[in-house]
Short mmCIF file of C-alpha atoms and ligand atoms in Angstrom, two decimals:
data_model
loop_
_atom_site.label_atom_id
_atom_site.label_comp_id
_atom_site.label_asym_id
_atom_site.label_seq_id
_atom_site.Cartn_x
_atom_site.Cartn_y
_atom_site.Cartn_z
CA MET A 1 96.80 116.50 15.43
CA SER A 2 95.32 119.77 16.16
CA GLN A 3 92.30 118.89 18.09
CA LYS A 4 89.16 120.90 15.73
CA PHE A 5 86.01 121.97 18.17
CA LYS A 6 85.65 122.62 21.69
CA ALA A 7 82.08 123.10 23.68
CA MET A 8 80.80 126.52 23.25
CA ARG A 9 82.57 129.45 26.31
CA GLY A 10 80.08 129.04 28.84
CA THR A 11 79.20 124.83 27.67
CA HIS A 12 80.11 122.26 29.36
CA ASP A 13 79.96 117.96 28.83
CA ILE A 14 78.60 115.75 31.55
CA LEU A 15 81.31 112.64 31.12
CA PRO A 16 80.73 109.21 32.30
CA ASP A 17 82.86 109.64 35.01
CA GLU A 18 80.32 112.67 36.77
CA ALA A 19 76.94 111.28 34.79
CA PRO A 20 76.43 109.30 38.24
CA VAL A 21 76.37 111.78 40.14
CA TRP A 22 73.91 113.74 37.83
CA ARG A 23 71.43 110.83 38.11
CA ASP A 24 71.79 110.27 41.79
CA ILE A 25 71.06 113.44 42.55
CA GLU A 26 67.75 114.70 39.59
CA ASN A 27 66.47 111.44 41.29
CA ARG A 28 66.60 111.48 44.54
CA PHE A 29 64.55 115.06 43.33
CA VAL A 30 61.78 113.41 41.41
CA ASP A 31 61.87 111.33 44.39
CA ILE A 32 61.37 113.42 47.02
CA CYS A 33 58.89 115.23 44.54
CA SER A 34 56.38 113.09 44.31
CA ARG A 35 57.13 112.51 48.09
CA TYR A 36 54.57 115.91 47.94
CA GLY A 37 52.95 115.38 45.87
CA TYR A 38 53.55 117.10 42.57
CA SER A 39 53.31 116.34 38.61
CA GLU A 40 56.63 115.81 36.22
CA ILE A 41 56.23 118.18 33.93
CA ARG A 42 58.50 118.68 30.16
CA ILE A 43 58.70 121.68 28.17
CA PRO A 44 60.13 122.50 25.06
CA ILE A 45 63.61 124.18 25.27
CA PHE A 46 62.48 127.16 22.71
CA GLU A 47 59.39 129.31 23.25
CA ALA A 48 58.17 132.76 21.93
CA THR A 49 60.94 135.27 23.34
CA GLU A 50 57.25 137.00 23.65
CA LEU A 51 56.79 134.77 26.88
CA PHE A 52 59.40 135.46 28.24
CA GLU A 53 58.41 139.31 28.06
CA ARG A 54 55.71 139.47 29.93
CA GLY A 55 56.27 136.85 32.14
CA THR A 56 60.38 136.90 33.05
CA GLY A 57 59.95 140.64 32.86
CA PHE A 58 60.57 142.75 30.09
CA ALA A 59 62.39 144.94 32.42
CA THR A 60 64.93 142.94 33.97
CA ASP A 61 68.79 141.91 33.62
CA VAL A 62 68.08 138.32 32.35
CA VAL A 63 65.45 139.15 29.23
CA GLN A 64 67.75 142.22 28.39
CA LYS A 65 70.60 141.08 28.16
CA GLU A 66 70.99 136.90 28.53
CA MET A 67 68.19 135.65 26.64
CA TYR A 68 69.20 133.10 23.60
CA THR A 69 66.95 134.94 20.68
CA PHE A 70 66.43 134.65 17.42
CA PRO A 71 64.45 134.10 13.78
CA ASP A 72 63.61 130.49 13.04
CA LYS A 73 63.39 130.12 9.17
CA LYS A 74 60.10 131.52 9.10
CA GLY A 75 60.99 134.80 11.11
CA ARG A 76 59.41 134.19 14.54
CA ASN A 77 60.74 135.71 16.97
CA LEU A 78 61.97 132.43 20.26
CA SER A 79 64.43 132.09 22.88
CA LEU A 80 65.97 129.57 24.41
CA ARG A 81 63.96 129.18 27.79
CA PRO A 82 66.22 131.34 30.43
CA GLU A 83 63.82 129.48 33.47
CA ALA A 84 61.46 126.78 32.91
CA THR A 85 58.70 128.88 35.37
CA PRO A 86 56.86 130.83 31.93
CA SER A 87 56.94 127.82 30.00
CA VAL A 88 55.40 125.69 33.07
CA VAL A 89 52.64 128.70 33.19
CA ARG A 90 52.47 128.58 29.33
CA ALA A 91 51.56 124.87 29.64
CA HIS A 92 49.38 124.86 32.20
CA LEU A 93 46.55 127.57 30.18
CA GLU A 94 47.52 126.21 27.40
CA HIS A 95 46.52 122.26 28.33
CA SER A 96 43.61 123.85 31.22
CA LEU A 97 44.67 121.72 34.10
CA GLY A 98 43.38 124.26 36.09
CA ARG A 99 40.48 122.84 35.51
CA LYS A 100 41.12 118.98 36.33
CA ALA A 101 42.97 120.18 39.54
CA ARG A 102 42.14 123.21 42.26
CA VAL A 103 45.71 123.03 42.72
CA ALA A 104 48.16 122.30 40.31
CA LYS A 105 51.55 120.93 41.66
CA TYR A 106 54.53 120.71 38.85
CA PHE A 107 58.36 119.30 38.88
CA TYR A 108 60.94 119.44 36.94
CA ILE A 109 64.08 118.55 35.22
CA GLY A 110 66.90 120.39 32.97
CA PRO A 111 68.46 122.71 30.62
CA MET A 112 68.68 127.00 30.92
CA PHE A 113 70.69 129.13 28.54
CA ARG A 114 71.46 132.48 29.69
CA TYR A 115 73.96 134.19 28.10
CA ASP A 116 75.53 135.71 32.07
CA ARG A 117 79.80 136.02 31.48
CA PRO A 118 81.01 132.15 32.76
CA GLY A 119 83.20 132.19 35.41
CA ALA A 120 83.07 129.31 38.67
CA GLY A 121 79.75 128.61 39.09
CA ARG A 122 78.11 130.30 35.96
CA TYR A 123 77.52 128.92 32.43
CA ARG A 124 75.94 129.69 29.84
CA GLN A 125 74.11 126.45 29.28
CA PHE A 126 72.97 125.66 32.87
CA HIS A 127 70.55 122.67 34.38
CA GLN A 128 68.09 123.27 36.89
CA VAL A 129 65.40 121.73 39.19
CA GLY A 130 62.68 123.74 39.71
CA ILE A 131 58.61 123.12 41.38
CA GLU A 132 55.97 125.17 40.41
CA VAL A 133 52.66 124.87 42.70
CA ILE A 134 50.15 127.15 40.72
CA GLY A 135 46.05 128.03 42.46
CA THR A 136 47.02 128.27 45.78
CA SER A 137 47.38 131.50 48.52
CA SER A 138 48.05 129.61 51.13
CA PRO A 139 51.35 130.29 53.08
CA THR A 140 50.98 126.80 53.94
CA ALA A 141 52.25 125.97 50.02
CA ASP A 142 55.13 129.00 50.47
CA ALA A 143 56.89 126.91 53.35
CA GLU A 144 55.65 123.62 51.93
CA THR A 145 58.28 124.76 48.36
CA ILE A 146 61.50 126.38 50.81
CA GLN A 147 60.13 122.55 52.87
CA ILE A 148 61.02 120.60 49.68
CA LEU A 149 63.71 123.08 48.71
CA TRP A 150 65.42 121.89 52.01
CA GLU A 151 64.89 119.13 52.39
CA PHE A 152 66.75 117.82 48.67
CA LEU A 153 69.77 120.28 49.74
CA LYS A 154 70.14 117.82 52.81
CA GLY A 155 68.73 114.89 51.67
CA ILE A 156 71.90 115.11 48.65
CA GLY A 157 74.02 115.24 52.15
CA LEU A 158 74.58 118.90 51.54
CA LYS A 159 75.56 121.11 54.63
CA ASP A 160 77.15 124.18 55.23
CA LEU A 161 73.51 125.24 53.75
CA LYS A 162 72.22 129.09 54.53
CA MET A 163 68.25 129.82 54.17
CA ARG A 164 67.12 133.13 53.56
CA ILE A 165 63.51 134.44 53.91
CA ASN A 166 61.99 137.59 52.87
CA THR A 167 58.37 139.56 51.65
CA LEU A 168 57.96 141.65 49.13
CA GLY A 169 54.44 142.43 49.86
CA CYS A 170 51.32 142.57 47.43
CA LYS A 171 51.37 144.52 44.21
CA PRO A 172 50.43 147.81 45.89
CA CYS A 173 52.62 146.48 48.65
CA ARG A 174 55.66 146.41 46.06
CA VAL A 175 54.40 149.87 44.02
CA LYS A 176 54.68 152.02 47.52
CA TYR A 177 58.15 149.76 48.87
CA SER A 178 59.32 150.86 45.09
CA GLU A 179 58.69 155.16 45.94
CA VAL A 180 59.67 155.09 49.30
CA LEU A 181 63.35 153.13 47.66
CA ARG A 182 62.93 155.98 44.81
CA GLY A 183 62.94 158.83 47.00
CA PHE A 184 65.58 157.08 49.60
CA LEU A 185 68.07 156.89 46.68
CA GLU A 186 67.32 159.63 44.90
CA ASP A 187 70.58 161.59 46.72
CA LYS A 188 72.17 158.84 47.10
CA LEU A 189 72.48 157.94 42.84
CA GLU A 190 76.20 159.84 43.13
CA ARG A 191 77.65 156.84 45.48
CA LEU A 192 75.77 154.66 43.06
CA CYS A 193 77.15 152.31 40.30
CA GLY A 194 75.52 152.50 36.69
CA ASP A 195 73.93 149.13 36.15
CA CYS A 196 71.65 150.43 39.94
CA HIS A 197 71.88 154.79 37.92
CA ASP A 198 69.49 152.21 35.23
CA ARG A 199 67.35 149.98 38.04
CA PHE A 200 67.03 152.70 39.82
CA GLU A 201 64.73 153.85 37.09
CA ARG A 202 63.08 150.34 35.84
CA ASN A 203 62.92 148.82 39.56
CA PRO A 204 64.82 150.71 41.91
CA LEU A 205 64.46 147.14 44.33
CA ARG A 206 67.00 145.99 42.05
CA VAL A 207 69.74 148.04 43.62
CA LEU A 208 68.94 145.88 46.41
CA ASP A 209 70.16 142.66 44.84
CA CYS A 210 73.81 144.64 43.23
CA LYS A 211 77.36 142.94 44.51
CA ASN A 212 78.71 146.00 44.10
CA ARG A 213 81.28 147.10 47.61
CA ALA A 214 80.09 150.91 47.34
CA CYS A 215 75.78 150.16 46.91
CA LYS A 216 75.73 147.67 49.52
CA VAL A 217 76.87 150.44 51.93
CA VAL A 218 73.51 152.56 50.46
CA ILE A 219 71.79 149.34 51.09
CA ALA A 220 72.24 148.46 54.51
CA GLU A 221 70.62 152.07 55.62
CA ALA A 222 67.72 151.80 52.66
CA PRO A 223 64.87 151.48 54.92
CA ASP A 224 63.47 147.53 55.03
CA VAL A 225 60.61 146.43 53.33
CA THR A 226 58.38 145.75 56.77
CA ALA A 227 57.59 149.73 57.63
CA ILE A 228 55.05 148.92 54.75
CA LEU A 229 53.72 146.29 54.70
CA CYS A 230 50.25 146.20 54.38
CA ASP A 231 48.24 143.90 58.01
CA GLU A 232 47.15 140.97 55.34
CA CYS A 233 51.67 141.22 54.07
CA VAL A 234 52.11 140.76 57.28
CA GLU A 235 49.75 137.89 58.80
CA HIS A 236 51.35 136.10 55.33
CA PHE A 237 54.40 136.30 55.97
CA ASP A 238 54.29 135.43 60.19
CA ARG A 239 52.20 132.24 59.06
CA VAL A 240 54.60 131.37 56.32
CA LYS A 241 57.39 131.75 58.91
CA GLY A 242 55.03 129.94 61.42
CA TYR A 243 54.93 126.76 59.20
CA LEU A 244 59.30 126.45 58.33
CA GLU A 245 59.57 126.84 62.24
CA LEU A 246 56.69 123.93 62.75
CA ALA A 247 59.20 122.05 59.80
CA LYS A 248 62.53 122.62 61.44
CA ILE A 249 63.75 124.38 59.02
CA GLU A 250 66.63 126.75 59.70
CA PHE A 251 66.86 129.60 58.54
CA TYR A 252 66.66 133.94 58.72
CA VAL A 253 65.07 136.76 57.56
CA ASP A 254 67.43 139.20 55.63
CA PRO A 255 64.61 142.24 54.67
CA LYS A 256 66.80 142.86 52.45
CA LEU A 257 66.27 139.70 49.23
CA VAL A 258 65.38 140.71 46.70
CA ARG A 259 65.49 138.00 43.74
CA GLY A 260 66.60 139.14 40.27
CA LEU A 261 63.19 138.20 38.87
CA ASP A 262 60.59 141.06 38.89
CA TYR A 263 57.64 139.14 38.69
CA TYR A 264 58.12 137.57 42.93
CA THR A 265 55.29 139.11 45.08
CA ARG A 266 55.13 138.38 48.41
CA THR A 267 57.62 135.35 49.83
CA VAL A 268 61.48 134.79 48.17
CA PHE A 269 63.97 132.62 49.54
CA GLU A 270 67.14 132.29 47.79
CA VAL A 271 69.16 129.22 50.04
CA PHE A 272 73.21 129.73 49.69
CA HIS A 273 76.71 127.67 49.87
CA GLU A 274 79.37 128.63 52.27
CA SER A 275 81.73 126.91 51.57
CA ALA A 276 81.12 126.01 47.28
CA GLY A 277 83.34 129.94 46.29
CA VAL A 278 80.22 131.22 44.60
CA ASP A 279 79.51 134.23 45.88
CA SER A 280 75.32 133.57 44.72
CA SER A 281 72.76 130.78 45.43
CA LEU A 282 72.19 127.49 44.70
CA GLY A 283 68.14 127.69 44.43
CA GLY A 284 65.79 129.99 45.05
CA GLY A 285 62.10 131.11 44.24
CA GLY A 286 59.50 133.09 45.84
CA ARG A 287 55.67 133.85 45.09
CA TYR A 288 54.62 135.15 41.91
CA ASP A 289 50.84 136.18 42.09
CA GLU A 290 50.77 138.29 39.12
CA LEU A 291 52.62 135.87 36.44
CA VAL A 292 49.86 134.01 34.82
CA GLU A 293 47.85 136.71 34.12
CA GLY A 294 50.18 138.87 33.15
CA VAL A 295 50.76 135.46 30.63
CA GLY A 296 47.41 135.43 29.44
CA GLY A 297 45.79 133.64 32.03
CA PRO A 298 43.37 134.61 34.58
CA SER A 299 44.55 135.67 38.26
CA THR A 300 45.69 132.93 40.23
CA PRO A 301 48.20 132.96 42.97
CA ALA A 302 50.89 130.47 42.79
CA VAL A 303 54.92 129.93 43.82
CA GLY A 304 57.77 127.97 43.04
CA PHE A 305 61.64 127.72 43.30
CA SER A 306 64.80 126.50 41.30
CA ALA A 307 68.25 125.64 41.95
CA GLY A 308 70.97 124.54 39.89
CA LEU A 309 72.75 121.79 39.56
CA GLU A 310 76.19 122.67 38.16
CA ARG A 311 76.18 124.69 41.95
CA ILE A 312 74.98 121.80 44.15
CA ILE A 313 77.48 119.53 42.46
CA LEU A 314 80.17 121.84 42.98
CA ALA A 315 79.17 122.67 46.83
CA LEU A 316 79.43 118.52 47.53
CA ARG A 317 82.47 118.35 46.49
CA ALA A 318 83.80 121.49 48.84
CA GLU A 319 81.89 119.12 51.29
CA LYS A 320 83.55 115.91 50.74
CA ALA A 321 85.73 114.29 47.73
CA PRO A 322 83.18 113.10 45.02
CA ASP A 323 81.76 109.43 45.02
CA ASP A 324 83.60 107.34 43.65
CA THR A 325 80.65 105.70 41.66
CA GLY A 326 82.98 104.81 38.93
CA GLY A 327 79.69 103.32 36.86
CA GLY A 328 80.99 100.02 38.29
CA VAL A 329 79.95 96.30 36.31
CA ASP A 330 78.49 93.01 39.08
CA VAL A 331 80.33 90.57 36.18
CA TYR A 332 83.48 91.01 33.18
CA VAL A 333 82.65 88.37 30.89
CA ALA A 334 86.02 87.07 29.82
CA PRO A 335 86.32 85.28 26.93
CA MET A 336 89.84 83.93 25.98
CA GLY A 337 90.05 82.57 22.33
CA ASP A 338 87.74 82.35 18.88
CA GLU A 339 85.60 80.04 20.49
CA ALA A 340 84.86 81.12 23.67
CA THR A 341 83.11 84.52 21.53
CA GLY A 342 80.01 82.81 20.86
CA VAL A 343 79.05 81.22 24.59
CA ALA A 344 80.63 85.00 25.92
CA TYR A 345 78.59 86.87 24.21
CA GLU A 346 75.47 84.71 24.99
CA LEU A 347 76.12 84.63 29.34
CA ALA A 348 75.84 88.59 28.59
CA SER A 349 73.41 88.21 26.97
CA GLU A 350 71.50 86.16 29.57
CA LEU A 351 73.08 88.17 32.94
CA ARG A 352 72.19 91.54 31.79
CA LYS A 353 68.80 90.81 32.46
CA THR A 354 70.05 91.36 36.12
CA HIS A 355 73.35 91.90 36.41
CA ALA A 356 75.62 94.93 35.43
CA VAL A 357 78.02 92.89 32.71
CA TRP A 358 80.69 94.01 30.47
CA LEU A 359 81.24 91.76 27.32
CA GLU A 360 85.30 91.71 25.66
CA PHE A 361 84.03 92.93 23.33
CA ASP A 362 88.09 91.69 21.85
CA GLN A 363 90.43 88.98 21.91
CA ARG A 364 92.56 89.67 24.38
CA LYS A 365 95.08 87.95 26.71
CA LEU A 366 93.28 86.39 30.27
CA ASP A 367 95.91 89.04 32.68
CA ARG A 368 94.81 92.58 30.54
CA GLN A 369 91.06 91.14 30.94
CA LEU A 370 91.73 90.96 34.79
CA ARG A 371 93.30 94.38 34.75
CA SER A 372 90.64 95.56 32.76
CA ALA A 373 88.16 94.17 35.27
CA SER A 374 89.48 95.27 38.30
CA LYS A 375 90.05 98.74 36.73
CA LEU A 376 85.62 98.76 35.82
CA GLY A 377 85.61 97.99 39.21
CA ALA A 378 84.01 94.34 38.58
CA ARG A 379 82.80 92.22 41.69
CA TYR A 380 83.10 88.79 39.57
CA THR A 381 84.65 87.70 36.15
CA ALA A 382 83.57 85.69 34.42
CA ILE A 383 86.55 84.10 32.49
CA ILE A 384 85.72 81.02 29.13
CA GLY A 385 88.05 79.16 28.11
CA SER A 386 88.34 76.01 25.96
CA ASP A 387 88.20 73.64 29.52
CA GLU A 388 85.24 75.32 30.40
CA ILE A 389 83.30 75.26 26.90
CA ALA A 390 84.34 71.21 26.91
CA ARG A 391 82.98 70.84 30.56
CA ASN A 392 80.24 72.73 30.40
CA VAL A 393 81.96 75.61 33.02
CA VAL A 394 82.20 78.98 33.79
CA ARG A 395 84.88 80.30 36.53
CA LEU A 396 84.19 82.60 37.98
CA LYS A 397 87.31 85.43 39.92
CA ASP A 398 86.09 86.89 42.83
CA MET A 399 88.01 90.65 42.14
CA ASN A 400 88.28 90.71 46.00
CA SER A 401 89.20 87.87 47.13
CA GLY A 402 91.22 85.60 44.20
CA GLU A 403 88.69 82.69 45.29
CA GLN A 404 87.34 80.99 42.44
CA HIS A 405 84.24 79.17 41.47
CA GLU A 406 83.71 76.82 38.67
CA VAL A 407 79.84 76.99 38.14
CA ASP A 408 78.09 74.88 35.15
CA ARG A 409 76.86 77.63 32.95
CA GLY A 410 73.28 76.75 33.45
CA GLU A 411 73.76 77.69 36.80
CA VAL A 412 75.75 81.14 36.36
CA ALA A 413 73.32 83.53 36.90
CA ALA A 414 71.25 81.77 39.71
CA TRP A 415 74.82 81.77 41.56
CA LEU A 416 75.26 85.31 40.52
CA ARG A 417 72.01 86.60 42.40
CA LYS A 418 72.68 84.35 45.77
CA HIS A 419 76.90 85.71 46.13
CA CYS A 420 76.29 89.51 44.56
CA GLY A 421 72.24 90.25 44.59
CA GLY A 422 70.21 91.26 41.35
P1 LIG B 1 67.08 132.09 39.45
O1 LIG B 1 66.38 131.27 37.89
O2 LIG B 1 67.52 133.98 38.48
O3 LIG B 1 66.45 132.41 40.15
O4 LIG B 1 68.38 130.75 39.22
C1 LIG B 1 67.80 129.96 39.96
C2 LIG B 1 69.07 129.02 39.98
O5 LIG B 1 70.32 128.32 39.45
C3 LIG B 1 70.38 129.30 40.84
O6 LIG B 1 69.87 129.54 42.22
C4 LIG B 1 71.48 128.99 40.40
O7 LIG B 1 71.41 128.19 41.29
C5 LIG B 1 71.10 128.81 39.62
N1 LIG B 1 71.93 129.98 37.61
C6 LIG B 1 71.29 130.15 37.60
N2 LIG B 1 72.14 131.17 36.57
C7 LIG B 1 72.82 130.38 36.50
C8 LIG B 1 74.30 129.92 35.77
N3 LIG B 1 74.10 130.92 34.70
N4 LIG B 1 74.80 129.00 35.74
C9 LIG B 1 75.05 128.12 36.25
N5 LIG B 1 73.70 127.85 37.28
C10 LIG B 1 72.66 129.42 37.57
#
């Protein structure tokens, strides 16, 4: 039979043997966010296209080239979310959450969609975790954001990490720096790639982000943003760096770091993993003091990050063999014969209150069932045949030592609690 359907290009299935790793990483993210006082927010997968045009930025590659945009049956112009920040800000404003708390701290987990060219660590549906802090311009919030990203990635066991940070300055500094860059690039356009010609027109800062070798040579000589920063921006950045040093986070300043999205002001950061074979970041973010106003709210400073789960898992695999979590069960309940099926069903229901239990559905020989139990990584197999039923016992086989114990049927749950927790 020929295979008819395949997952769409740029999408992927997370199969049962991988899902425990995903769940574990997500749980660790929830845990660290909770410890820092962040609350979860769940936002829709699609929004009005205009939200991303105004939030993410009309001129960005994400909005211009990568959005899944479609009319719905009433002709509304919708897009699948390419990132979460504009949606979180929209929800924050729509529900007046800024009135409830002076500073709102959110985290989110979920799929994002970009019509990107698929490659290593690059998908069209990928998954991000992220946080947003809305309502403060304090450099401590920038440092906290960077610290959470760093501790999260370190906490899941990644070692070869590099944290790059930079500042783009406030809006007037950014405008000034754009002019300085435009002036510098003007007579070097013939050395830049086609995309950079566009970027030169739309947003010259983005030229600094180009991966093209020839462009990189030009960029290396470009003036740094630090040369034009106003005093407040210099002080803000110095304080961010100071707090990061207090938190013992290893970072370095890369004066050429800008980010793919246009809304950043002041602090920007990206974390890289050298050995993952991915030429791009695991996560990044920055301050976005203009975005809230840009999507129709009051002028409100904010900062946040997002990190890609696919790339994090690639990096973990590059560092160590994947954990053999395999799902695993505590007990495999093995009935032998028709009569035993009901007893096994009842026992499994009872044990599931405290243990992970796999119940054999079919009539199979005991040696086959034991083989399945080993494959599943069961600690014990509960064997129930006519002899056990007659004596009202269950035979518990320790799958590591091979030892067998006869336990009264009513005592099995207590026995297991004693011998394998739960
Ligand atoms: P961004 O929202 O562009 O700042 O990206 C934040 C993070 O999301 C990146 O560092 C990646 O880990 C992840 N990411 C962005 N685009 C993709 C993609 N097309 N496929 C997989 N991960 C992505």
